[in-house]
Amino acid sequence: MPVPMRDSEGWRLRKVAASLYGTGWGGRGWVVNRKWALRARGRCSGRFLWGPRPREWGSPFSDPRRWRWQRLTGRCAGGSESTLAPAGGRVAVPSTLRVPENRNGRSPKGQDGAGPRIQYLRSSFLKKHLEKMTHWFHRNPLKATAPVTFNYYGVAAGPPASKICSDLRSSRARLLELFTDLSCNPEMMKNAADSYFSLLQGFINSLDESTQESKLRYIQNFKWTDTLQGQVPSAQQDAVFELISMGFNVALWYTKYASRLAGKENITEDEAKEVHRSLKIAAGIFKHLKESHIPKLITPVEKGRDLEARLLEAYVVQCQAEAQEVTIARAIELKHAPGLIAALAYETANFYQKADHALSSLEPAYSAKWRKYLHLKMCFYTAYAYCYHGQTLLASDKCGEAIRSLQEAEKFYAKAEVLCKEYGETKGPGPTVRPSGHLFFRKLGNLVTNTLEKCQRENGFIYFQKIPTEAPQLELKANYGLVEPVPFEFPPTSAQWTPETLASFDLTKRPKDDSTKPKAEEAVKPVREPDTRPQKDTGCSIS
C-alpha cells in the first residue's frame, strides 16, 4: 500500500492512529517529531491543521474550551513550556498535558509521562475521521443529446409561437445544465423538469384533452445516446421520444443524487430520508415511462436500448432494492428484531436477483459490469438474511440450526467476496472501484464470524445440538419496511398553450426536405459528469 504524502489528510490521520495505538512513527506512547506538538492553551503560530474540539468529546486538559493540532514553527504564543526536540526525538509535553494517574497511582503503561494516550480520541475522533462508508451503489452514465434549437422559420408565424419556441429552447438548456450541477437539489430539478415538460406537452397532446395527438408531434427530430451502449445515438422524429428520454435522464439524476448524498462523510437522519425518497421517486419515474409512454412510440425500441422494457424493469427494481438498503441500515441502527432485519434483507436480495434476471438476455459486453453488481448485492444481502436468521434461531434455543444458518451466511459472503474482485476487473459502464475494501462489505464479514463463533461456543457449553446438513429455508416475509415506487405523472400542458398559439404554427409553410443534398450529422457530445466520488471512499453511511 503506498504511503500517503506527508501533507495529505491521510498522512495526518495515520499519524494520529499510530500515536494512539502505538504502531509506527515512533512506537508506543504519544511520540511526535520536531514539527508536531499538542497544545492545551495558548495559540500556536504555525499552520492550522485541525479544527476545534466538539464539546461532547470532553477533555482531560486544564482548558477544556479548545485544542489544536499545529505544525510548530516557534514558541506558542501564550504558552510557556513549548520545546523543540531534535529530529526524530520527543517533544517536551507541558505539565497540563501529563497523563492522569490511574487507580494505583501510576501512569498508564508505556507512557512514562511523555504524553497522554487520549482515550476519547479512540472513539469520537477516529470514528469521525477514519471510518469509511457502509454502502455503495453502481451507477450508469447519463444519456447525452444533440442540441435542439426549436427554430421553425416560416412555421412559427406569430409572436405567441415564437415565445413558445424560445421558452422551450431555454428550459431544455436549463434542465440539461442541472443534470451536472452539484448544487442542484430535488426542488430545483422538479421545477426545471416541470417547466420543460409542461411546454413539451403542447407538442404531444391536443388542447381539447381528446385522444387526438397534437399536429406538432412529428415536427422535430431528437437524438439521444444510450447509457449502456456508449455514444451510439438513437434518433426519432417524435416529441414522445424526447419526453421519454428526458424523463429517463431525470430519473437517473435522482439515483445519482441519492448516491452522492449517501456518500457524504457525516450524513444526517434527514439526509438519509432524502436518499430513501429520491430512490423511490426514480423508481416511480422509470415505472411510469415503461407502463404509460413507451407503448405510445411509433418506432419500436431497439433491443438492448435504454427504453426497452426489460432495462426499465431492472432500473425500477434496483431503485427499490437500494431504498430498502437504507431501511435495513436504519433497522440495524435502531436494534430492531433480528427476524425483521432478516426478512428485509431476504426481500432485498430477491429484488437484486429479479433485476439481474431482467438483464440476463442482454449482450454481455454492455451489461456484464451492471450484472456483477446486482449478483454481488444479491449474495451480500442473502448472507445478511442468513446471519440475522441465525440470531433469531439462537434466541429460540435452536443453536444447531443457528450454526448451520451462519455457515450458509459464510458461504454467500465468500461468493460476494469473489464477485467484488470480478466487478473491479470487469470493463463496462459504471465506476471503477473495489467493493471488498469498503466498510459496508468488511462489516458484514466481522458480524458473520463473531455470531458464528458465539453460536459454536453456546453449543459447546450449553445446547450440544446436532448441526443439520441442510441449510434452513428462508421463507421470510417482511410485513414492514418494503419499498414501493412513488407514483409519478408528467405535469399538464402549460397555460401558454392556447388555441390561438397552436393556430399560429402553420405547417403548410414548412420547407420541403431536399433529399438530394446530404445532411451533416449532428454531433452528440458526451455528458461530462462531475467527480462525485464520496468523501473518504465510494459508498455511503446511513446513520
PDB file of C-alpha atoms in Angstrom, residues 277-385:
ATOM      1  CA  ARG A 277     -37.217   9.322  -1.037  1.00  0.00           C
ATOM      2  CA  SER A 278     -35.078  10.084  -4.112  1.00  0.00           C
ATOM      3  CA  LEU A 279     -34.697   6.389  -4.938  1.00  0.00           C
ATOM      4  CA  LYS A 280     -38.458   5.853  -4.654  1.00  0.00           C
ATOM      5  CA  ILE A 281     -39.109   8.862  -6.926  1.00  0.00           C
ATOM      6  CA  ALA A 282     -36.667   7.470  -9.504  1.00  0.00           C
ATOM      7  CA  ALA A 283     -38.392   4.082  -9.373  1.00  0.00           C
ATOM      8  CA  GLY A 284     -41.748   5.808  -9.923  1.00  0.00           C
ATOM      9  CA  ILE A 285     -40.476   7.690 -12.989  1.00  0.00           C
ATOM     10  CA  PHE A 286     -38.993   4.563 -14.582  1.00  0.00           C
ATOM     11  CA  LYS A 287     -42.208   2.649 -13.919  1.00  0.00           C
ATOM     12  CA  HIS A 288     -44.399   5.421 -15.386  1.00  0.00           C
ATOM     13  CA  LEU A 289     -42.292   5.604 -18.551  1.00  0.00           C
ATOM     14  CA  LYS A 290     -42.457   1.849 -19.010  1.00  0.00           C
ATOM     15  CA  GLU A 291     -46.202   1.499 -18.491  1.00  0.00           C
ATOM     16  CA  SER A 292     -47.660   4.719 -19.919  1.00  0.00           C
ATOM     17  CA  HIS A 293     -45.373   6.239 -22.554  1.00  0.00           C
ATOM     18  CA  ILE A 294     -43.131   3.599 -24.159  1.00  0.00           C
ATOM     19  CA  PRO A 295     -46.194   1.950 -25.799  1.00  0.00           C
ATOM     20  CA  LYS A 296     -47.029   5.297 -27.482  1.00  0.00           C
ATOM     21  CA  LEU A 297     -43.849   5.338 -29.571  1.00  0.00           C
ATOM     22  CA  ILE A 298     -44.435   4.882 -33.308  1.00  0.00           C
ATOM     23  CA  THR A 299     -40.958   3.452 -33.931  1.00  0.00           C
ATOM     24  CA  PRO A 300     -40.295   0.279 -31.893  1.00  0.00           C
ATOM     25  CA  VAL A 301     -37.470   0.483 -29.372  1.00  0.00           C
ATOM     26  CA  GLU A 302     -34.243  -1.198 -30.463  1.00  0.00           C
ATOM     27  CA  LYS A 303     -33.185  -4.260 -28.486  1.00  0.00           C
ATOM     28  CA  GLY A 304     -30.722  -3.571 -25.707  1.00  0.00           C
ATOM     29  CA  ARG A 305     -31.516   0.157 -25.606  1.00  0.00           C
ATOM     30  CA  ASP A 306     -32.418   2.142 -22.500  1.00  0.00           C
ATOM     31  CA  LEU A 307     -36.108   2.353 -23.353  1.00  0.00           C
ATOM     32  CA  GLU A 308     -36.568  -1.401 -23.709  1.00  0.00           C
ATOM     33  CA  ALA A 309     -38.988  -2.850 -21.162  1.00  0.00           C
ATOM     34  CA  ARG A 310     -36.516  -5.249 -19.512  1.00  0.00           C
ATOM     35  CA  LEU A 311     -33.964  -2.472 -18.880  1.00  0.00           C
ATOM     36  CA  LEU A 312     -36.605  -0.188 -17.391  1.00  0.00           C
ATOM     37  CA  GLU A 313     -37.770  -3.061 -15.198  1.00  0.00           C
ATOM     38  CA  ALA A 314     -34.187  -3.575 -13.995  1.00  0.00           C
ATOM     39  CA  TYR A 315     -33.898   0.120 -13.113  1.00  0.00           C
ATOM     40  CA  VAL A 316     -37.209   0.076 -11.206  1.00  0.00           C
ATOM     41  CA  VAL A 317     -36.299  -2.986  -9.140  1.00  0.00           C
ATOM     42  CA  GLN A 318     -32.740  -1.781  -8.478  1.00  0.00           C
ATOM     43  CA  CYS A 319     -34.062   1.526  -7.098  1.00  0.00           C
ATOM     44  CA  GLN A 320     -36.442  -0.373  -4.816  1.00  0.00           C
ATOM     45  CA  ALA A 321     -33.633  -2.624  -3.587  1.00  0.00           C
ATOM     46  CA  GLU A 322     -31.278   0.280  -2.876  1.00  0.00           C
ATOM     47  CA  ALA A 323     -34.001   2.148  -1.000  1.00  0.00           C
ATOM     48  CA  GLN A 324     -34.508  -0.950   1.137  1.00  0.00           C
ATOM     49  CA  GLU A 325     -30.793  -0.928   1.933  1.00  0.00           C
ATOM     50  CA  VAL A 326     -31.433   2.376   3.700  1.00  0.00           C
ATOM     51  CA  THR A 327     -34.340   0.768   5.568  1.00  0.00           C
ATOM     52  CA  ILE A 328     -32.143  -2.156   6.650  1.00  0.00           C
ATOM     53  CA  ALA A 329     -29.397   0.174   7.860  1.00  0.00           C
ATOM     54  CA  ARG A 330     -31.942   2.086   9.901  1.00  0.00           C
ATOM     55  CA  ALA A 331     -33.401  -1.114  11.370  1.00  0.00           C
ATOM     56  CA  ILE A 332     -29.927  -2.320  12.382  1.00  0.00           C
ATOM     57  CA  GLU A 333     -29.075   1.034  13.943  1.00  0.00           C
ATOM     58  CA  LEU A 334     -32.295   1.080  15.995  1.00  0.00           C
ATOM     59  CA  LYS A 335     -31.683  -2.567  17.007  1.00  0.00           C
ATOM     60  CA  HIS A 336     -34.952  -3.929  15.662  1.00  0.00           C
ATOM     61  CA  ALA A 337     -35.738  -7.622  15.993  1.00  0.00           C
ATOM     62  CA  PRO A 338     -33.310  -9.862  14.052  1.00  0.00           C
ATOM     63  CA  GLY A 339     -36.297 -11.563  12.421  1.00  0.00           C
ATOM     64  CA  LEU A 340     -37.442  -8.289  10.837  1.00  0.00           C
ATOM     65  CA  ILE A 341     -33.917  -7.462   9.628  1.00  0.00           C
ATOM     66  CA  ALA A 342     -33.523 -10.966   8.168  1.00  0.00           C
ATOM     67  CA  ALA A 343     -36.842 -10.656   6.325  1.00  0.00           C
ATOM     68  CA  LEU A 344     -35.943  -7.227   4.906  1.00  0.00           C
ATOM     69  CA  ALA A 345     -32.520  -8.490   3.805  1.00  0.00           C
ATOM     70  CA  TYR A 346     -34.116 -11.524   2.144  1.00  0.00           C
ATOM     71  CA  GLU A 347     -36.624  -9.324   0.269  1.00  0.00           C
ATOM     72  CA  THR A 348     -33.781  -7.031  -0.825  1.00  0.00           C
ATOM     73  CA  ALA A 349     -31.748  -9.985  -2.103  1.00  0.00           C
ATOM     74  CA  ASN A 350     -34.792 -11.111  -4.097  1.00  0.00           C
ATOM     75  CA  PHE A 351     -35.090  -7.635  -5.626  1.00  0.00           C
ATOM     76  CA  TYR A 352     -31.481  -7.769  -6.804  1.00  0.00           C
ATOM     77  CA  GLN A 353     -31.992 -11.266  -8.182  1.00  0.00           C
ATOM     78  CA  LYS A 354     -35.071 -10.069 -10.085  1.00  0.00           C
ATOM     79  CA  ALA A 355     -33.158  -7.121 -11.575  1.00  0.00           C
ATOM     80  CA  ASP A 356     -30.311  -9.432 -12.610  1.00  0.00           C
ATOM     81  CA  HIS A 357     -32.774 -11.798 -14.271  1.00  0.00           C
ATOM     82  CA  ALA A 358     -34.227  -8.884 -16.299  1.00  0.00           C
ATOM     83  CA  LEU A 359     -30.768  -8.256 -17.781  1.00  0.00           C
ATOM     84  CA  SER A 360     -29.879 -11.905 -18.394  1.00  0.00           C
ATOM     85  CA  SER A 361     -30.668 -11.812 -22.133  1.00  0.00           C
ATOM     86  CA  LEU A 362     -28.707  -8.628 -22.867  1.00  0.00           C
ATOM     87  CA  GLU A 363     -25.373  -8.533 -24.672  1.00  0.00           C
ATOM     88  CA  PRO A 364     -22.697  -9.291 -22.019  1.00  0.00           C
ATOM     89  CA  ALA A 365     -20.357  -6.660 -23.456  1.00  0.00           C
ATOM     90  CA  TYR A 366     -22.778  -3.959 -22.313  1.00  0.00           C
ATOM     91  CA  SER A 367     -24.375  -5.452 -19.207  1.00  0.00           C
ATOM     92  CA  ALA A 368     -21.593  -7.548 -17.609  1.00  0.00           C
ATOM     93  CA  LYS A 369     -20.477  -4.939 -15.062  1.00  0.00           C
ATOM     94  CA  TRP A 370     -24.011  -3.997 -14.099  1.00  0.00           C
ATOM     95  CA  ARG A 371     -24.956  -7.651 -13.646  1.00  0.00           C
ATOM     96  CA  LYS A 372     -21.871  -8.274 -11.485  1.00  0.00           C
ATOM     97  CA  TYR A 373     -23.108  -5.507  -9.202  1.00  0.00           C
ATOM     98  CA  LEU A 374     -26.613  -6.964  -8.979  1.00  0.00           C
ATOM     99  CA  HIS A 375     -25.328 -10.508  -8.369  1.00  0.00           C
ATOM    100  CA  LEU A 376     -22.887  -9.206  -5.761  1.00  0.00           C
ATOM    101  CA  LYS A 377     -25.621  -7.374  -3.864  1.00  0.00           C
ATOM    102  CA  MET A 378     -27.879 -10.431  -4.076  1.00  0.00           C
ATOM    103  CA  CYS A 379     -25.228 -12.641  -2.437  1.00  0.00           C
ATOM    104  CA  PHE A 380     -24.398  -9.925   0.071  1.00  0.00           C
ATOM    105  CA  TYR A 381     -27.955  -9.493   1.353  1.00  0.00           C
ATOM    106  CA  THR A 382     -28.614 -13.225   1.293  1.00  0.00           C
ATOM    107  CA  ALA A 383     -25.661 -13.521   3.671  1.00  0.00           C
ATOM    108  CA  TYR A 384     -27.232 -10.769   5.785  1.00  0.00           C
ATOM    109  CA  ALA A 385     -30.525 -12.679   5.847  1.00  0.00           C
TER     110      ALA A 385
END
